[in-house]
Amino acid sequence: MAKNSKNKYSATVLLPQTDFPMRAGLVQKEPLILDFWKKLDLYQAMLKKNEAGRHFILHDGPPYANGKIHIGHALDKTIKDIMLKSRALMGCYTPYVPGWDCHGLPIEQALLKELKQDKKHITDVPAFRKKAREFAAKFIDIQRQGFKRLGVQADWDNPYLTMSPRYEGITIGVFLDLIEKGYVYKGQKTITWCPHCETALADAETEYKDVESTSIYLRFRLAHPTVEVFGELDFSKPVSLAVWTTTPWTIPSNMAAAVSNTEDYSILKDSKTGEYYIVAEKLAEEFVKNTGLEVTQAGKVPGAKLVGLTYKHPLSGKENPIIWTDFVTMDAGVGIVHIAPGHGEDDFRAGKQWDLDVFCPVDEKGCYTKDAGIFEGMHVFEANPKMVQKLDELGALIKEQKITHSYPHCWRCHNPIIFRATEQWFMSIDKDGLRQKLQDGLKDVKFYPAGGEERMRAMIGLRPDWCLSRQRFWGTPVTILYCKKCGKAQTDHNLFTFIKERAMKEGSDFWFTDPVEKLMPQGYTCECGCQDFRKETDILDVWLDSGVSWAAVLKDRGLDFPADVYSEGSDQHRGWFQSSYIPSFTLEGVAPFKNIVTHGMVLDQNGRPMHKSLGNSVAPEDVINKFGADILRLWVALSDYQEDVRISDEILGGPVDTYRKLRNTIRYALGNLFDYDPAQHRVAPADMTEMDQYMLGRLDSLIQEVRKGYETFNFRQAMRAVANFCILDLSSFMLDASKDRLYTLGASAHSRRSAQTALAEIVQTLLQLMAPVLSFTAEEAWQVLLKTKAGAGLPASIFLSDMPCNSSMVPNVKLEEKWNKIRDVRDLVQKELETARQKGIIGASLEAKVIFKTSSPEMKQFLQETKALWPEIAIVSAVDVQDGADELTIEAVHAPGTKCPRCWQWKEDIGADPKHTDLCARCAAVLEREGLTVPAEEPAGV
């Protein structure tokens, strides 16, 4: 029924009234709600309410403190906030300590750029570290404000910072404990190295990109080919191994050539020169195709027989051995691998196995040292063309070509990296069977999605020893002293205790400011008798910094250990999840997490990663200023966040539309409670109308589905269920079909009070179910509800309430089946009404009379039993049930009688009450019962 000021009966109908506006105005309202939460000290109030509840600990992975929050941060923190708020509303005690990763390369590089200096020119390290600390602190506050604006509730005044003194002290303690237990050692290994950043990189600090590279086929001429190995060949002609590589710059470091000892190798004779090439039989055809050589088959030799022969290094002429390794494959190349232990992880291991020299004539900037001879001073990547030219001049080059392949890059500066043999501090992943234990331990962790377990297990299986040291300034120091006489690293227990105690009290800056004699107990002496020491200048890998947060936050702050959940992006399977898991399992014998929940990356609407260079980044600040934080939160919840997700204004249109429907439904429900006082008007579930009982049964099912969604981190399931209930069950069905009884039957009508009782429970429950996601809107509506008698006695904030486990109505299977059937028939009625409207038979549905025709006794009985309900359910004026030829046919005709100006139904009893000659008997009775008067002078209206 529309409002009509000319209708004298307008004042006698009970139209919705509410202060909850249709227009959201989130951009303006959300900051006011944040102020309300701040005054309420909501985070602490939530903890106090649930202090006796089951603990639910989500441990925060620290974002890097070097800029404003980006859309990935918004996704991550919103997911965490939904987890925590849903658990809090379910009665859990949910302390949440946010954290920041404060050390590392990006801050250091930003400062060097600002100071216009090179790393080598930093002489005052303590002063540089002080500036780095100030830089990080500035962005911590900027990011904190960004997270607060999203509505995230946390212990914002007491975050954990990896640069705080106590945190650094605990990090140092964990590092020294790992040394004492024998898991950390110093040694030379070939590791990933960024020549641009001039530091070692962890496995998790590399990313792969497709690049175009120079690949070359080379001759490694055998020094002493024999008849015993090769048979009758013309040994006056060269016999050479064919070798293929995509890194010509590593040739100076070649120490061996590797074959497979289980494969056969073809001996190919060059038809033009008569020389011989040895190539894996399975790859010979590909070799000939790529090089363009004209060859004939001259024989075959098992790979095992090649092992032990020597060849002449193409640059130095030095004789190097042929070895076998298990990483020579037959899927590319020639089946013979050039081995440079100084420039490859596999090569390094092979070098150890075969006692090869580790030669690495490349410095920290990626330039050749004097040991590289004529190439000294050249950057290795720039030297590639000259290297190829030199090899060609020496007769070693067979073929040069360009290929596109995947190559590792530094994830910080995005430049290509190299493999370089250096002395570093490492954590052994294989000591005492640790690798297998780590893999086995994952079975005790639940992964969301489940595939994360196998992914992480495979990564642990393939990872090298963990390189823990970095050649930078801004970080937690490697607190090791070396004897100047014997060179031994000092690992004395009493010395470590001294260092730990200082670190716990002071942090780590003392290591950079104090002279070496103050870094040890008085009178400390090396085993060799020397008392003269030097200190290590490297810092620890920032992944160890953040990886010990289980010790520095969970254990040190008295929170539950292990945590219930670690939640981050899926890239952290090889990052923070591993760097936390490895030291925790090693020192504590258990993973620091019971569950791992991962989300994907945020892409643009075309599925491309977001980069400044592409100009496709979406800032959360821009989304919030345009749509409001609740729209961003709803986008997160409705996304399949465990996969990569996309965002754009166009994509946000979906959440905006869903939000509008949810808001309007809540508004309409609230509006119909304006005169409802549960103390006086509440109807017991058993006395409610069947429709209301049915709806409360549906509400109970909704509660179960939503709670399950939250409990299993499936927010999409939870919010889709809420949206479907609001749109399909509530708006399109109950509220639509209940307008007549809510508006026209009078304030005291039992069926109206029944509907209001159901709506009061439904709207309160819906707000609680949606509050973890639509936090601002749920709070706004809650505050409106609090001002009504329907909200009397509710907590001051929705987040201080308890999400129900059930509705007040125990679901009735038979009732649900009956009303599901009613709704199915109602859908058919609505289609027929629309047809009649298009034919001009009716305008509004209230002009219609619906005739059901059926040949089924069961259907006829069903329709007869529910006949009295159909005018309300179908929003028509009359219904008839007749025999028909089919299971069910529906006809809509114009209803007989005259339109009642108050209820707008067409009735044949207009004027039956002489006091109200223009009203239907029902409306006349309502006016008499409710004692309503109508101004005589006001025209009746249409």
PDB file of C-alpha atoms in Angstrom, residues 552-695:
ATOM      1  CA  ALA A 552      58.242 -13.189  21.219  1.00  0.00           C
ATOM      2  CA  VAL A 553      54.456 -12.775  21.184  1.00  0.00           C
ATOM      3  CA  LEU A 554      52.547 -15.972  21.931  1.00  0.00           C
ATOM      4  CA  LYS A 555      54.841 -17.341  24.628  1.00  0.00           C
ATOM      5  CA  ASP A 556      56.288 -14.084  25.942  1.00  0.00           C
ATOM      6  CA  ARG A 557      52.873 -12.418  26.314  1.00  0.00           C
ATOM      7  CA  GLY A 558      51.228 -15.449  27.861  1.00  0.00           C
ATOM      8  CA  LEU A 559      48.945 -16.220  24.922  1.00  0.00           C
ATOM      9  CA  ASP A 560      48.041 -19.768  23.955  1.00  0.00           C
ATOM     10  CA  PHE A 561      50.784 -21.683  22.167  1.00  0.00           C
ATOM     11  CA  PRO A 562      50.365 -23.082  19.575  1.00  0.00           C
ATOM     12  CA  ALA A 563      48.041 -20.484  18.076  1.00  0.00           C
ATOM     13  CA  ASP A 564      44.727 -21.587  16.655  1.00  0.00           C
ATOM     14  CA  VAL A 565      45.351 -19.888  13.318  1.00  0.00           C
ATOM     15  CA  TYR A 566      48.082 -18.382  11.171  1.00  0.00           C
ATOM     16  CA  SER A 567      46.513 -16.653   8.171  1.00  0.00           C
ATOM     17  CA  GLU A 568      48.405 -15.011   5.298  1.00  0.00           C
ATOM     18  CA  GLY A 569      48.755 -15.071   1.520  1.00  0.00           C
ATOM     19  CA  SER A 570      49.456 -18.417  -0.138  1.00  0.00           C
ATOM     20  CA  ASP A 571      53.010 -17.247  -0.956  1.00  0.00           C
ATOM     21  CA  GLN A 572      53.808 -17.652   2.746  1.00  0.00           C
ATOM     22  CA  HIS A 573      53.865 -21.453   2.409  1.00  0.00           C
ATOM     23  CA  ARG A 574      57.512 -20.889   1.556  1.00  0.00           C
ATOM     24  CA  GLY A 575      57.822 -17.684   3.605  1.00  0.00           C
ATOM     25  CA  TRP A 576      56.507 -16.869   7.063  1.00  0.00           C
ATOM     26  CA  PHE A 577      54.781 -20.210   7.619  1.00  0.00           C
ATOM     27  CA  GLN A 578      58.083 -22.035   7.103  1.00  0.00           C
ATOM     28  CA  SER A 579      60.239 -19.493   8.927  1.00  0.00           C
ATOM     29  CA  SER A 580      57.886 -19.848  11.926  1.00  0.00           C
ATOM     30  CA  TYR A 581      57.448 -23.605  11.696  1.00  0.00           C
ATOM     31  CA  ILE A 582      61.114 -24.581  11.437  1.00  0.00           C
ATOM     32  CA  PRO A 583      62.478 -22.901  14.607  1.00  0.00           C
ATOM     33  CA  SER A 584      59.305 -23.661  16.587  1.00  0.00           C
ATOM     34  CA  PHE A 585      59.377 -27.352  15.711  1.00  0.00           C
ATOM     35  CA  THR A 586      63.133 -27.538  16.253  1.00  0.00           C
ATOM     36  CA  LEU A 587      63.094 -25.904  19.698  1.00  0.00           C
ATOM     37  CA  GLU A 588      59.596 -26.755  20.964  1.00  0.00           C
ATOM     38  CA  GLY A 589      58.822 -29.987  19.117  1.00  0.00           C
ATOM     39  CA  VAL A 590      55.537 -28.614  17.786  1.00  0.00           C
ATOM     40  CA  ALA A 591      54.228 -26.338  15.025  1.00  0.00           C
ATOM     41  CA  PRO A 592      53.266 -22.846  16.245  1.00  0.00           C
ATOM     42  CA  PHE A 593      49.868 -23.160  14.541  1.00  0.00           C
ATOM     43  CA  LYS A 594      46.945 -25.577  14.600  1.00  0.00           C
ATOM     44  CA  ASN A 595      45.386 -24.223  11.406  1.00  0.00           C
ATOM     45  CA  ILE A 596      46.802 -22.424   8.381  1.00  0.00           C
ATOM     46  CA  VAL A 597      44.389 -20.338   6.326  1.00  0.00           C
ATOM     47  CA  THR A 598      45.655 -18.792   3.109  1.00  0.00           C
ATOM     48  CA  HIS A 599      44.280 -16.273   0.671  1.00  0.00           C
ATOM     49  CA  GLY A 600      45.237 -15.548  -2.897  1.00  0.00           C
ATOM     50  CA  MET A 601      46.633 -12.414  -4.469  1.00  0.00           C
ATOM     51  CA  VAL A 602      44.562  -9.400  -5.539  1.00  0.00           C
ATOM     52  CA  LEU A 603      44.443  -8.892  -9.316  1.00  0.00           C
ATOM     53  CA  ASP A 604      42.863  -6.243 -11.496  1.00  0.00           C
ATOM     54  CA  GLN A 605      39.649  -6.924 -13.389  1.00  0.00           C
ATOM     55  CA  ASN A 606      41.631  -8.426 -16.280  1.00  0.00           C
ATOM     56  CA  GLY A 607      43.432 -10.877 -14.027  1.00  0.00           C
ATOM     57  CA  ARG A 608      46.755  -9.030 -14.052  1.00  0.00           C
ATOM     58  CA  PRO A 609      48.898  -8.542 -10.934  1.00  0.00           C
ATOM     59  CA  MET A 610      48.858  -4.980  -9.642  1.00  0.00           C
ATOM     60  CA  HIS A 611      51.999  -2.940 -10.281  1.00  0.00           C
ATOM     61  CA  LYS A 612      52.759   0.765 -10.223  1.00  0.00           C
ATOM     62  CA  SER A 613      54.299   0.419 -13.684  1.00  0.00           C
ATOM     63  CA  LEU A 614      50.989  -0.898 -15.070  1.00  0.00           C
ATOM     64  CA  GLY A 615      48.974   1.827 -13.369  1.00  0.00           C
ATOM     65  CA  ASN A 616      46.368  -0.742 -12.329  1.00  0.00           C
ATOM     66  CA  SER A 617      46.715  -0.560  -8.548  1.00  0.00           C
ATOM     67  CA  VAL A 618      43.576  -0.087  -6.471  1.00  0.00           C
ATOM     68  CA  ALA A 619      44.207   1.687  -3.166  1.00  0.00           C
ATOM     69  CA  PRO A 620      41.935   0.655  -0.273  1.00  0.00           C
ATOM     70  CA  GLU A 621      41.808   4.310   0.736  1.00  0.00           C
ATOM     71  CA  ASP A 622      40.212   5.173  -2.624  1.00  0.00           C
ATOM     72  CA  VAL A 623      37.650   2.365  -2.309  1.00  0.00           C
ATOM     73  CA  ILE A 624      36.747   3.441   1.220  1.00  0.00           C
ATOM     74  CA  ASN A 625      36.422   7.105   0.260  1.00  0.00           C
ATOM     75  CA  LYS A 626      34.139   6.194  -2.614  1.00  0.00           C
ATOM     76  CA  PHE A 627      32.054   3.300  -1.286  1.00  0.00           C
ATOM     77  CA  GLY A 628      32.843   2.883   2.417  1.00  0.00           C
ATOM     78  CA  ALA A 629      34.801   0.212   4.281  1.00  0.00           C
ATOM     79  CA  ASP A 630      31.767  -2.073   4.584  1.00  0.00           C
ATOM     80  CA  ILE A 631      31.644  -2.461   0.800  1.00  0.00           C
ATOM     81  CA  LEU A 632      35.316  -3.456   0.792  1.00  0.00           C
ATOM     82  CA  ARG A 633      34.662  -5.904   3.624  1.00  0.00           C
ATOM     83  CA  LEU A 634      31.687  -7.377   1.785  1.00  0.00           C
ATOM     84  CA  TRP A 635      33.820  -7.748  -1.360  1.00  0.00           C
ATOM     85  CA  VAL A 636      36.300  -9.776   0.713  1.00  0.00           C
ATOM     86  CA  ALA A 637      33.573 -11.979   2.202  1.00  0.00           C
ATOM     87  CA  LEU A 638      31.827 -12.653  -1.104  1.00  0.00           C
ATOM     88  CA  SER A 639      35.095 -13.482  -2.878  1.00  0.00           C
ATOM     89  CA  ASP A 640      36.515 -16.982  -3.056  1.00  0.00           C
ATOM     90  CA  TYR A 641      39.480 -15.518  -1.215  1.00  0.00           C
ATOM     91  CA  GLN A 642      41.412 -18.773  -1.020  1.00  0.00           C
ATOM     92  CA  GLU A 643      42.042 -18.290  -4.746  1.00  0.00           C
ATOM     93  CA  ASP A 644      43.278 -15.105  -6.441  1.00  0.00           C
ATOM     94  CA  VAL A 645      40.624 -12.388  -6.349  1.00  0.00           C
ATOM     95  CA  ARG A 646      39.908  -9.484  -8.672  1.00  0.00           C
ATOM     96  CA  ILE A 647      38.855  -5.933  -7.912  1.00  0.00           C
ATOM     97  CA  SER A 648      37.701  -2.869  -9.839  1.00  0.00           C
ATOM     98  CA  ASP A 649      34.829  -0.403  -9.603  1.00  0.00           C
ATOM     99  CA  GLU A 650      32.886  -2.630 -11.948  1.00  0.00           C
ATOM    100  CA  ILE A 651      33.510  -5.732  -9.839  1.00  0.00           C
ATOM    101  CA  LEU A 652      32.618  -3.814  -6.672  1.00  0.00           C
ATOM    102  CA  GLY A 653      29.233  -3.162  -8.277  1.00  0.00           C
ATOM    103  CA  GLY A 654      28.183  -6.677  -7.206  1.00  0.00           C
ATOM    104  CA  PRO A 655      28.853  -6.148  -3.483  1.00  0.00           C
ATOM    105  CA  VAL A 656      27.277  -2.680  -3.725  1.00  0.00           C
ATOM    106  CA  ASP A 657      24.057  -4.170  -5.124  1.00  0.00           C
ATOM    107  CA  THR A 658      24.006  -6.951  -2.519  1.00  0.00           C
ATOM    108  CA  TYR A 659      24.634  -4.399   0.233  1.00  0.00           C
ATOM    109  CA  ARG A 660      21.759  -2.220  -0.947  1.00  0.00           C
ATOM    110  CA  LYS A 661      19.359  -5.174  -0.822  1.00  0.00           C
ATOM    111  CA  LEU A 662      20.552  -6.205   2.630  1.00  0.00           C
ATOM    112  CA  ARG A 663      20.254  -2.671   3.957  1.00  0.00           C
ATOM    113  CA  ASN A 664      16.772  -2.131   2.580  1.00  0.00           C
ATOM    114  CA  THR A 665      15.588  -5.442   4.026  1.00  0.00           C
ATOM    115  CA  ILE A 666      16.948  -4.553   7.466  1.00  0.00           C
ATOM    116  CA  ARG A 667      15.409  -1.106   7.189  1.00  0.00           C
ATOM    117  CA  TYR A 668      11.978  -2.485   6.318  1.00  0.00           C
ATOM    118  CA  ALA A 669      12.125  -5.045   9.130  1.00  0.00           C
ATOM    119  CA  LEU A 670      13.153  -2.388  11.664  1.00  0.00           C
ATOM    120  CA  GLY A 671      10.408  -0.083  10.402  1.00  0.00           C
ATOM    121  CA  ASN A 672       7.730  -2.626  11.259  1.00  0.00           C
ATOM    122  CA  LEU A 673       8.868  -2.812  14.891  1.00  0.00           C
ATOM    123  CA  PHE A 674       8.208   0.836  15.727  1.00  0.00           C
ATOM    124  CA  ASP A 675       5.309   0.036  18.118  1.00  0.00           C
ATOM    125  CA  TYR A 676       6.464  -3.396  19.266  1.00  0.00           C
ATOM    126  CA  ASP A 677       7.199  -3.870  22.946  1.00  0.00           C
ATOM    127  CA  PRO A 678       8.253  -7.466  23.643  1.00  0.00           C
ATOM    128  CA  ALA A 679       7.340  -7.110  27.293  1.00  0.00           C
ATOM    129  CA  GLN A 680       3.697  -6.657  26.255  1.00  0.00           C
ATOM    130  CA  HIS A 681       3.376  -7.961  22.727  1.00  0.00           C
ATOM    131  CA  ARG A 682       5.636 -10.991  22.406  1.00  0.00           C
ATOM    132  CA  VAL A 683       3.845 -14.059  21.053  1.00  0.00           C
ATOM    133  CA  ALA A 684       5.113 -17.465  22.132  1.00  0.00           C
ATOM    134  CA  PRO A 685       6.454 -19.564  19.242  1.00  0.00           C
ATOM    135  CA  ALA A 686       3.705 -22.164  19.669  1.00  0.00           C
ATOM    136  CA  ASP A 687       1.043 -19.446  19.311  1.00  0.00           C
ATOM    137  CA  MET A 688       2.530 -17.798  16.243  1.00  0.00           C
ATOM    138  CA  THR A 689       1.034 -18.031  12.789  1.00  0.00           C
ATOM    139  CA  GLU A 690       2.332 -20.886  10.695  1.00  0.00           C
ATOM    140  CA  MET A 691       4.207 -18.504   8.405  1.00  0.00           C
ATOM    141  CA  ASP A 692       6.077 -17.002  11.351  1.00  0.00           C
ATOM    142  CA  GLN A 693       6.855 -20.419  12.794  1.00  0.00           C
ATOM    143  CA  TYR A 694       8.123 -21.462   9.393  1.00  0.00           C
ATOM    144  CA  MET A 695      10.315 -18.354   9.137  1.00  0.00           C
TER     145      MET A 695
END
